[in-house]
Short mmCIF file of C-alpha atoms and ligand atoms in Angstrom, two decimals:
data_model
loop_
_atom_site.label_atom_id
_atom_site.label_comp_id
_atom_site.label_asym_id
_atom_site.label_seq_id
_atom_site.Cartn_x
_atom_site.Cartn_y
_atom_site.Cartn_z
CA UNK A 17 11.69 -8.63 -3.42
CA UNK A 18 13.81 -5.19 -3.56
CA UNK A 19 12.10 -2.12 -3.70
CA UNK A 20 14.51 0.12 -6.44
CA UNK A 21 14.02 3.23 -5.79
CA UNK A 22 14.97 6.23 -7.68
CA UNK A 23 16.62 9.30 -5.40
CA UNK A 24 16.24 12.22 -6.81
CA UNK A 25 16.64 15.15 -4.13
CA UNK A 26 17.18 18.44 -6.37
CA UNK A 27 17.95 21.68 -4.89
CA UNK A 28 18.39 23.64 -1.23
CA UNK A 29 16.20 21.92 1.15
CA UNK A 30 15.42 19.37 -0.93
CA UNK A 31 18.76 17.12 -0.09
CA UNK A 32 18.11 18.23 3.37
CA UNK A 33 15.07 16.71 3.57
CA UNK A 34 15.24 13.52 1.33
CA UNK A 35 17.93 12.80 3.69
CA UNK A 36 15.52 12.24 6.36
CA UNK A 37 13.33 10.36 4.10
CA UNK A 38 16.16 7.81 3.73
CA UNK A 39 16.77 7.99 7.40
CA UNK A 40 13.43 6.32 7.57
CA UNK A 41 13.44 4.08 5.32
CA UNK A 42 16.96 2.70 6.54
CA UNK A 43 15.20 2.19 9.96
CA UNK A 44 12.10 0.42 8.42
CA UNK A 45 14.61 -1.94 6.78
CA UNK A 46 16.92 -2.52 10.06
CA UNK A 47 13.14 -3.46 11.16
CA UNK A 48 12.34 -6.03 9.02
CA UNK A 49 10.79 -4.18 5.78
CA UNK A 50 11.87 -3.68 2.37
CA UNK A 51 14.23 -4.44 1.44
CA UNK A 52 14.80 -1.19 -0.18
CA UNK A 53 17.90 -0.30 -2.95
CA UNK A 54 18.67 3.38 -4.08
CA UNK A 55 19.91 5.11 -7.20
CA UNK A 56 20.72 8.64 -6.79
CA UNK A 57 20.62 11.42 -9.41
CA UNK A 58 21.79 14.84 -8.93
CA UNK A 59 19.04 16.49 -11.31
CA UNK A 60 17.78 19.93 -10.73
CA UNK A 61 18.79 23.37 -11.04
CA UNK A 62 22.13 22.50 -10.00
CA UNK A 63 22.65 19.99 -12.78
CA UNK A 64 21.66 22.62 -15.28
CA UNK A 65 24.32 24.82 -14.04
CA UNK A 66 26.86 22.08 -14.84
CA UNK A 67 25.48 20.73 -17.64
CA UNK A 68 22.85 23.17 -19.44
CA UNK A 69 20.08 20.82 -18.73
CA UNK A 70 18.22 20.06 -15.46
CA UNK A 71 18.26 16.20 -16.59
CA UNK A 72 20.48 14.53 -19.25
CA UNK A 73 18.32 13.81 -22.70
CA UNK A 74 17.90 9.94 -21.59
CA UNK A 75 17.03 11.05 -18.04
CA UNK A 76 13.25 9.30 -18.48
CA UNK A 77 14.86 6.09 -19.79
CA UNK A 78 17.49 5.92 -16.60
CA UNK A 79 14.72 5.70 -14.35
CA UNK A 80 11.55 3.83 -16.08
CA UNK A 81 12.45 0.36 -14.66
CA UNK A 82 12.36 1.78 -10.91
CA UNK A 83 9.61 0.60 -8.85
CA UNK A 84 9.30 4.31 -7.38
CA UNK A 85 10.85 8.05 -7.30
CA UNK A 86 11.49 10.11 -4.13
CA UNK A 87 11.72 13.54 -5.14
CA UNK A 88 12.99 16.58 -2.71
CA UNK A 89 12.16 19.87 -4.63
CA UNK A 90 13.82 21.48 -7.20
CA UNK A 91 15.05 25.10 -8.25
CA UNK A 92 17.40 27.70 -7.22
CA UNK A 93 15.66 31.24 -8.85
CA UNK A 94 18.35 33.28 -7.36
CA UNK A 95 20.48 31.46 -10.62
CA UNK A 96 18.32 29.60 -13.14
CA UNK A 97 14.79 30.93 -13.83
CA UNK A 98 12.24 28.40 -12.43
CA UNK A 99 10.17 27.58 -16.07
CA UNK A 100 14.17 25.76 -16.56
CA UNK A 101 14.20 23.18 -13.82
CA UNK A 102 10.04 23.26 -13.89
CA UNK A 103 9.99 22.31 -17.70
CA UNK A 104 13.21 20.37 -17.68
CA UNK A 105 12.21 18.19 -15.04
CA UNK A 106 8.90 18.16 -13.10
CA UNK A 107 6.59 18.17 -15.95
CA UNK A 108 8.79 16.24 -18.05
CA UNK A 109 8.84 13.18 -15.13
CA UNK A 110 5.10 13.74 -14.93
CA UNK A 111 4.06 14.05 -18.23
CA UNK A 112 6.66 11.61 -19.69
CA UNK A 113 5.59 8.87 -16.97
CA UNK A 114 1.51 9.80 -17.03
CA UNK A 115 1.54 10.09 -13.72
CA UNK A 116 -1.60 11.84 -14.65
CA UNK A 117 -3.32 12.01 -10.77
CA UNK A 118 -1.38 14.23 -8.01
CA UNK A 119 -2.74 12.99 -4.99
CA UNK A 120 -2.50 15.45 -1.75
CA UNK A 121 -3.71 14.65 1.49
CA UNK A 122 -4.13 17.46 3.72
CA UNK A 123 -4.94 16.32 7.62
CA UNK A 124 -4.49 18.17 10.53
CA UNK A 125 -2.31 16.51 12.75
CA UNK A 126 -2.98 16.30 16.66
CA UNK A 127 -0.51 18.36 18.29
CA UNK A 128 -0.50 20.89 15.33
CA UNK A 129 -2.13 24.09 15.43
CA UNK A 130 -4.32 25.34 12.16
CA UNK A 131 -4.51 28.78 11.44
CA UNK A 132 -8.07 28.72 11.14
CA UNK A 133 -9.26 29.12 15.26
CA UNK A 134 -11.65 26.75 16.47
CA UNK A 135 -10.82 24.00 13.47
CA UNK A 136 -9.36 20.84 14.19
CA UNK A 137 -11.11 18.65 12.58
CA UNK A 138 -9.39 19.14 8.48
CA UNK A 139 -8.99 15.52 6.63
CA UNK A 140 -9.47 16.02 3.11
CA UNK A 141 -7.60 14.89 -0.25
CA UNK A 142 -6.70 17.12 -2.87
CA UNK A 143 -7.05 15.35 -6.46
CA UNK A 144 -5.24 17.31 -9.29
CA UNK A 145 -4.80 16.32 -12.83
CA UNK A 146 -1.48 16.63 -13.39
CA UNK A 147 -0.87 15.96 -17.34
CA UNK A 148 -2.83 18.58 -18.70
CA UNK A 149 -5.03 21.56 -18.23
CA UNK A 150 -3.47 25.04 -17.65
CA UNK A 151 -0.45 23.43 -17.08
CA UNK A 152 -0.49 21.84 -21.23
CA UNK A 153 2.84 23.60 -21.83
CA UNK A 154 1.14 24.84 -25.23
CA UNK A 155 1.83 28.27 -26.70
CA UNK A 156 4.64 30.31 -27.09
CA UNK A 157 5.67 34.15 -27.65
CA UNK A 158 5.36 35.73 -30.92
CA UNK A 159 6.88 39.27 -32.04
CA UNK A 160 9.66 39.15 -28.92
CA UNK A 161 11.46 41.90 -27.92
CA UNK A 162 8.74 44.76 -29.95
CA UNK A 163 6.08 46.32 -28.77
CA UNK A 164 3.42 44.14 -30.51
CA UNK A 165 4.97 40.89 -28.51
CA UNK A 166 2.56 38.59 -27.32
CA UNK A 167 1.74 35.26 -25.46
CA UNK A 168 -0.22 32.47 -24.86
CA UNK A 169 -0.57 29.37 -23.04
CA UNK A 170 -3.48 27.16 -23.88
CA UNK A 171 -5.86 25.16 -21.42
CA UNK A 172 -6.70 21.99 -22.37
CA UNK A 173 -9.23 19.68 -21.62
CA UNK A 174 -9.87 16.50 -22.86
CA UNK A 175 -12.39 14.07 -21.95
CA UNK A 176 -10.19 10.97 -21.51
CA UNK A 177 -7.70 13.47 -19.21
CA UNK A 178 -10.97 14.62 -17.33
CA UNK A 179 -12.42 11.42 -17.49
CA UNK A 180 -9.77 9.03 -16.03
CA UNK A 181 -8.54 12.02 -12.98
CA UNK A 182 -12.53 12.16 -11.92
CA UNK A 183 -13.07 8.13 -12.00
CA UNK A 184 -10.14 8.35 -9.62
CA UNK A 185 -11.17 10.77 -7.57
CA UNK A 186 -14.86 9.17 -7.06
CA UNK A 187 -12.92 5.54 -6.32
CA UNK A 188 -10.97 7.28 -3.63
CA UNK A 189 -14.13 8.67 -1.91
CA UNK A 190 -15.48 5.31 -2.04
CA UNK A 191 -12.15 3.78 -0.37
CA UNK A 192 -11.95 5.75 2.07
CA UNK A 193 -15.48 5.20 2.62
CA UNK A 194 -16.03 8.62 5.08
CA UNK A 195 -18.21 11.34 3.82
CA UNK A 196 -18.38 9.85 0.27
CA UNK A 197 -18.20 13.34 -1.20
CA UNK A 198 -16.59 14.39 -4.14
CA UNK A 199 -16.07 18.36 -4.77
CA UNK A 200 -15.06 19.63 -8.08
CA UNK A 201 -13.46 22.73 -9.09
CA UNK A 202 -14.85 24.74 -12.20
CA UNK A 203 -14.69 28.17 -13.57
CA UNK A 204 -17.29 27.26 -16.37
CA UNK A 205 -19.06 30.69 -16.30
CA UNK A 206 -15.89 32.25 -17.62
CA UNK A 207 -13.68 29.65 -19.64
CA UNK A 208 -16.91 28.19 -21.12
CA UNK A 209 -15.43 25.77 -23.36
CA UNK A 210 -12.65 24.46 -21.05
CA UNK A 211 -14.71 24.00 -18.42
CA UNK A 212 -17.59 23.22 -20.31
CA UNK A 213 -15.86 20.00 -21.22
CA UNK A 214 -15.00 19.24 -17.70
CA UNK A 215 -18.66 20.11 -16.18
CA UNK A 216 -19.97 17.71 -18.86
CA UNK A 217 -17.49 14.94 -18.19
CA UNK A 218 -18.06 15.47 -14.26
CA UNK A 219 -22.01 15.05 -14.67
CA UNK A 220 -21.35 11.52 -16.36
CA UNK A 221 -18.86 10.08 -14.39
CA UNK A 222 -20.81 11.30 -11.24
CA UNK A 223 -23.80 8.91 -13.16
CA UNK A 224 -21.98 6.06 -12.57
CA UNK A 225 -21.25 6.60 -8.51
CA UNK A 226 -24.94 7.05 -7.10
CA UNK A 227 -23.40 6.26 -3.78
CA UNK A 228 -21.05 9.67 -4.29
CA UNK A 229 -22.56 12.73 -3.46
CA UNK A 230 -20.97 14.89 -6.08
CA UNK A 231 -20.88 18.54 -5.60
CA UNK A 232 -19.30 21.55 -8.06
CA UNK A 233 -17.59 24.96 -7.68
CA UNK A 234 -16.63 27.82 -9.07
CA UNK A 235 -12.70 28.06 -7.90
CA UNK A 236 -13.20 31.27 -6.38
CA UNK A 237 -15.92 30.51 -4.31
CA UNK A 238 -14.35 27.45 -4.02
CA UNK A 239 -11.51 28.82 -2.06
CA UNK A 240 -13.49 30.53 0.38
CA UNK A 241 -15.56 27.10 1.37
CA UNK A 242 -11.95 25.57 2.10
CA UNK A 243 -11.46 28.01 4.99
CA UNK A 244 -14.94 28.45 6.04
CA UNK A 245 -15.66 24.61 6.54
CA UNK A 246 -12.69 22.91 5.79
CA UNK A 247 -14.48 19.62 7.76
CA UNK A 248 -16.81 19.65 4.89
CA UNK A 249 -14.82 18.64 2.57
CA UNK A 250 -13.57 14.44 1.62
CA UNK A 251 -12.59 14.50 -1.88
CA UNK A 252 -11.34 17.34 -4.58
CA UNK A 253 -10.99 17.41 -7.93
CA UNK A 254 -9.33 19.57 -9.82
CA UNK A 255 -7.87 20.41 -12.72
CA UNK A 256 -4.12 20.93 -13.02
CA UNK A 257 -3.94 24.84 -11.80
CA UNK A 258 -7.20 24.70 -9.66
CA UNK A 259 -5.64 21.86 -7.38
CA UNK A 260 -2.34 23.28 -7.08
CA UNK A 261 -4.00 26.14 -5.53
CA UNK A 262 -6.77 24.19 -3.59
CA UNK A 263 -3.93 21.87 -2.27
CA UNK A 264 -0.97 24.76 -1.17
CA UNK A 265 -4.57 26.52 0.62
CA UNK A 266 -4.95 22.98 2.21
CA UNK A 267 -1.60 22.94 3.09
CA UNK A 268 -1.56 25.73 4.72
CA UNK A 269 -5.50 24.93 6.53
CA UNK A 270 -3.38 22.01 8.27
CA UNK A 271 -0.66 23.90 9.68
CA UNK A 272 2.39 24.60 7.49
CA UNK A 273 3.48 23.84 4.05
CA UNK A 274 6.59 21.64 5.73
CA UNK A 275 3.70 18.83 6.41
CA UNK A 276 2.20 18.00 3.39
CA UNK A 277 2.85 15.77 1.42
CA UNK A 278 2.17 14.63 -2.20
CA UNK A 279 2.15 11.37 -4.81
CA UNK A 280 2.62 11.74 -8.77
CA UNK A 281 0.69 8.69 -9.71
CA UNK A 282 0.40 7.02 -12.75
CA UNK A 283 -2.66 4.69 -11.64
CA UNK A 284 -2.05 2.03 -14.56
CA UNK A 285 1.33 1.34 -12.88
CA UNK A 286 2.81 1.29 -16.38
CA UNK A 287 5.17 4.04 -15.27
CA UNK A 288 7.19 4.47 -11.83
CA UNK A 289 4.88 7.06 -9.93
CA UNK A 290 6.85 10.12 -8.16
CA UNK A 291 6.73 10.69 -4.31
CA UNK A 292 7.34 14.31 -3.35
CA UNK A 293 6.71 17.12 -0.98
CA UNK A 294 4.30 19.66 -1.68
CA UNK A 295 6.63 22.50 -0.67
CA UNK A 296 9.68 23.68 -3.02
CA UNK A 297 13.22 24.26 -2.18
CA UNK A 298 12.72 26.82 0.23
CA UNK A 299 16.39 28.74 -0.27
CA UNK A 300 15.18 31.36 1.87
CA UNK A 301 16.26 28.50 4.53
CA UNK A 302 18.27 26.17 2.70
CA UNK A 303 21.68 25.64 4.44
CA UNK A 304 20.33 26.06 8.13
CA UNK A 305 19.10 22.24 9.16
CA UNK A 306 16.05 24.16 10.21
CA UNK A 307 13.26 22.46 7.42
CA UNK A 308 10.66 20.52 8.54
CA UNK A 309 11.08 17.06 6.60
CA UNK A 310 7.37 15.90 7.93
CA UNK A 311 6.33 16.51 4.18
CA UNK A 312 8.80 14.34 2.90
CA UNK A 313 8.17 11.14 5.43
CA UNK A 314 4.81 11.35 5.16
CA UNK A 315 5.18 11.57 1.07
CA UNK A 316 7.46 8.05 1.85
CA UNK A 317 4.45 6.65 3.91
CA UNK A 318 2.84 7.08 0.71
CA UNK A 319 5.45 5.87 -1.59
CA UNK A 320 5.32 2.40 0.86
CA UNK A 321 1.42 2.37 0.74
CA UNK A 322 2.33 2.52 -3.22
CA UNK A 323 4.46 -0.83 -3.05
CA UNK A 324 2.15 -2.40 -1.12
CA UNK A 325 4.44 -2.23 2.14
CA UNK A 326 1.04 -1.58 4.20
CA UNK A 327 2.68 -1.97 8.06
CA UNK A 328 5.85 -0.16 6.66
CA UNK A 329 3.40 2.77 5.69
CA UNK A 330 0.96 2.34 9.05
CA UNK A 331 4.20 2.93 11.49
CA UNK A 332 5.77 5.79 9.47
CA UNK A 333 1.88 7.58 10.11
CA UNK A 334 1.95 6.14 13.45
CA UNK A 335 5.25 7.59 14.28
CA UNK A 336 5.11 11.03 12.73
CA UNK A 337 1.84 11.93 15.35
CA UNK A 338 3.13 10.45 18.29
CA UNK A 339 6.26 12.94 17.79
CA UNK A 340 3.95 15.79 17.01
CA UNK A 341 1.67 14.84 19.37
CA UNK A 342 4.17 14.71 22.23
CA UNK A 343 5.60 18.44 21.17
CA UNK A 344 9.00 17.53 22.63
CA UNK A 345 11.03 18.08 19.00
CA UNK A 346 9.38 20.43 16.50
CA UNK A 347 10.93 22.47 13.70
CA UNK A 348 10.83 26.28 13.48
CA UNK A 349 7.75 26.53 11.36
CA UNK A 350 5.86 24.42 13.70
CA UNK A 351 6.86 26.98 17.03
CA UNK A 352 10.07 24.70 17.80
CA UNK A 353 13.57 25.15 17.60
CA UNK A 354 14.81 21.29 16.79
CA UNK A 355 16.71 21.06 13.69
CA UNK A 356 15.69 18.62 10.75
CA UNK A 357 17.86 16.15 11.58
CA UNK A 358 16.38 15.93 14.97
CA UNK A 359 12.63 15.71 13.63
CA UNK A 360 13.90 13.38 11.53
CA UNK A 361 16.02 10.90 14.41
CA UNK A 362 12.71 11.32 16.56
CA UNK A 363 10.21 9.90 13.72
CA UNK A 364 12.67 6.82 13.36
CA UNK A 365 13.26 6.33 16.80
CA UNK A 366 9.21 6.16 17.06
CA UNK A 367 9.10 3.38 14.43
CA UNK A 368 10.37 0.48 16.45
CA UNK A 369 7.49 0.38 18.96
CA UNK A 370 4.07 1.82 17.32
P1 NAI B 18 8.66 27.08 -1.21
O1 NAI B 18 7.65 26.02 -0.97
O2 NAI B 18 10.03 26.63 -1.51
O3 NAI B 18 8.72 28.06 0.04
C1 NAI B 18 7.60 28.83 0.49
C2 NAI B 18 7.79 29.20 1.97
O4 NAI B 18 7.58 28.02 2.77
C3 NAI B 18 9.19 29.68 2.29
O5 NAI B 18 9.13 30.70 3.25
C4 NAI B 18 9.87 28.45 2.87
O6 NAI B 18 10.90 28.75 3.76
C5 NAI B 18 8.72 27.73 3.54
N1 NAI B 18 8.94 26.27 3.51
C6 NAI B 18 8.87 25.45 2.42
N2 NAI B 18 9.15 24.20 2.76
C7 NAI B 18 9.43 24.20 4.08
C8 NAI B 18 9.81 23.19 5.00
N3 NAI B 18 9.97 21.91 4.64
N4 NAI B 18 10.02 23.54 6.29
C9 NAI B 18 9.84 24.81 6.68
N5 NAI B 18 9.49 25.81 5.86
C10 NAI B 18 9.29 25.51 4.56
O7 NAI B 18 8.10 27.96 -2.41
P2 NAI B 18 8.79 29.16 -3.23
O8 NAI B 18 9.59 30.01 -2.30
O9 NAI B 18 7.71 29.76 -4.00
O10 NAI B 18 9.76 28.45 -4.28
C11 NAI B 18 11.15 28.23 -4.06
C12 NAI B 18 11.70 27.39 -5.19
O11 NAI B 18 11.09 26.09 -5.18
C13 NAI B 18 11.42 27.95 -6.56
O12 NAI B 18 12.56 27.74 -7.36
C14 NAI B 18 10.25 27.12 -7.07
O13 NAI B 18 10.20 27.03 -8.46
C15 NAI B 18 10.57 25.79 -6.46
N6 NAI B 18 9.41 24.90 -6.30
C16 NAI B 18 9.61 23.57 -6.55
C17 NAI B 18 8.61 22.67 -6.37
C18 NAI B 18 8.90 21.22 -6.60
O14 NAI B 18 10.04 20.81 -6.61
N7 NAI B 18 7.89 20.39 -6.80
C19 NAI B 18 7.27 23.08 -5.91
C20 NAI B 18 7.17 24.49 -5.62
C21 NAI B 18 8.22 25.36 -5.83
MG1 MG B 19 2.36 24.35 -5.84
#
């Protein structure tokens, strides 16, 4: 059966990058897998410089039948202010689609230096709600443009949103049947009833997984136990700004932000679920072939794990650390001087024979 799969590569590095990812997935088909059939659409910050939207009104609708989305990264802040292609477009895909768990792995490669001296043993998955939370998208600005203006932008909780992310999270740690820990992020000493909620809703699902050892922080402190024993850790949860934190700090724990990579999910599979680097669209390098598209083939492992393409997904893993391993081609951020395109030829010419 053909995989459809929705291309969506946005802005700056983000083409440069997908490109790779398709790279790949070309080569996995010349292999054997797949098949695999692409629609492209040229959404982003770009688009909304065209068209005065970063996605056309029926955007959602264009793309609901696919079986998955690759996403580069999107926005271009020198031109369009980042809430437009961020509204317009990420949170629309995830909140339209419920892709309501953002799954990040963070692993330290072998062959890849973290900045943390003496660690090399980082494996952990970051899980973030992603429909709700700080990220809600409620408020708005009253009194604009005089001196009594104001804002807000309100949290929100809600026990099914809490409920369904942590039941996730706890299955996970059970999969992947390591440490069987589970690690929350809270701030419930200082947004009481926010957290409150989520502390409550964390103590019952945790009920239910007696074979979990479930554990809770405050974010802050929570931070500072990433870097001081990162091998600690199995399985976060967070909420919606928490894990985007946790996750760009793990990111960063496991070498650079060019590695990591990141899945949109909408568990129920009622909705396509959204494949995507962690990292943005970079246009402090866009242009120069110099981006590391690791982030990107690993975030296509996970978009074949996702279709149930199991070997496809084992030899894209396989291949990416026996290139990084090796040393021979590495990107800029990584110590190297080997353009994306050659990170990219080296991964696929790995996947024949791992
Ligand atoms: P960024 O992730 O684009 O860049 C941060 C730093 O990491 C830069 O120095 C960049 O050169 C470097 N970097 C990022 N990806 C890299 C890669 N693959 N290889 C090597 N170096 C890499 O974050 P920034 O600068 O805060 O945001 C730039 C734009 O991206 C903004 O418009 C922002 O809104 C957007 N953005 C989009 C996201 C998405 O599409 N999901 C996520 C985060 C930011
Ligand atoms: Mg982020």
């Amino acid at each position: 059966m053909v995989h459809r799969i929705a291309v969506i590569p946005g802005d700056n590095i983000g083409p440069e990058v997908v490109a790779e990812g398709l790279k790949v997935l070309r080569r996995l088909q010349a292999l054997g897998f797949g098949p695999f059939a692409y629609d492209e659409y040229p959404w982003g910050a770009g688009y909304y410089l065209k068209t005065g939207a970063p996605m056309p009104a029926d955007g959602l609708d264009t793309i609901r039948d696919c079986d998955a989305i690759l996403f580069g990264a999107h926005g271009d802040p020198q031109r369009v202010p980042d809430r437009v292609s961020s509204q317009g477009l990420m949170h629309k895909l995830r909140k339209g689609f419920q892709q309501y768990v953002n799954l990040r792995p963070v692993r330290l490669l072998p062959g890849v230096v973290s900045p943390l001296r003496g660690k090399d043993e980082i494996d952990f998955v970051v899980v973030r709600e992603n429909t709700e939370g700080e990220y809600s998208g409620m408020g708005g600005r009253l009194h604009a443009g005089t001196p009594y203006e104001l804002a807000t932008q309100t949290t929100v909780i809600t026990r099914i949103g809490a409920e369904r992310v942590m039941r996730f999270a706890f299955d996970l740690a059970r999969q992947r049947g390591g440490k069987k820990r589970a690690a929350a992020a809270t701030k419930s000493n200082a947004l009481s009833h926010v957290f409150g909620l989520w502390d409550e809703v964390l103590a019952e699902v945790a009920n239910d997984y007696p074979d979990v050892e479930c554990h809770k922080f405050h974010i802050d402190a929570f931070t500072v136990h990433l870097i001081n024993r990162p091998e600690w850790f199995d399985v976060i949860v967070a909420s919606n700004l928490f894990g985007d934190i946790l996750s760009d700090e793990g990111a960063a724990l496991a070498g650079s932000l060019g590695m990591a990579p990141s899945a949109n999910l909408d568990p129920t599979r009622r909705h396509p679920s959204l494949f995507e680097p962690i990292h943005g669209s970079a246009p402090d390098i866009a242009g120069q072939g110099i981006a590391n598209p690791v982030a990107t083939i690993l975030a296509v492992r996970m978009l074949l794990d996702w279709l149930g393409e199991a070997e496809a997904a084992r030899r894209v893993q396989a291949a990416v650390e026996a290139v990084l391993a090796e040393g021979q081609v590495r990107t800029r951020d990584l110590g190297g001087r080997s353009t994306t395109a050659q990170l990219g030829d080296a991964i696929c010419a790995r996947l024949e024979a791992v």
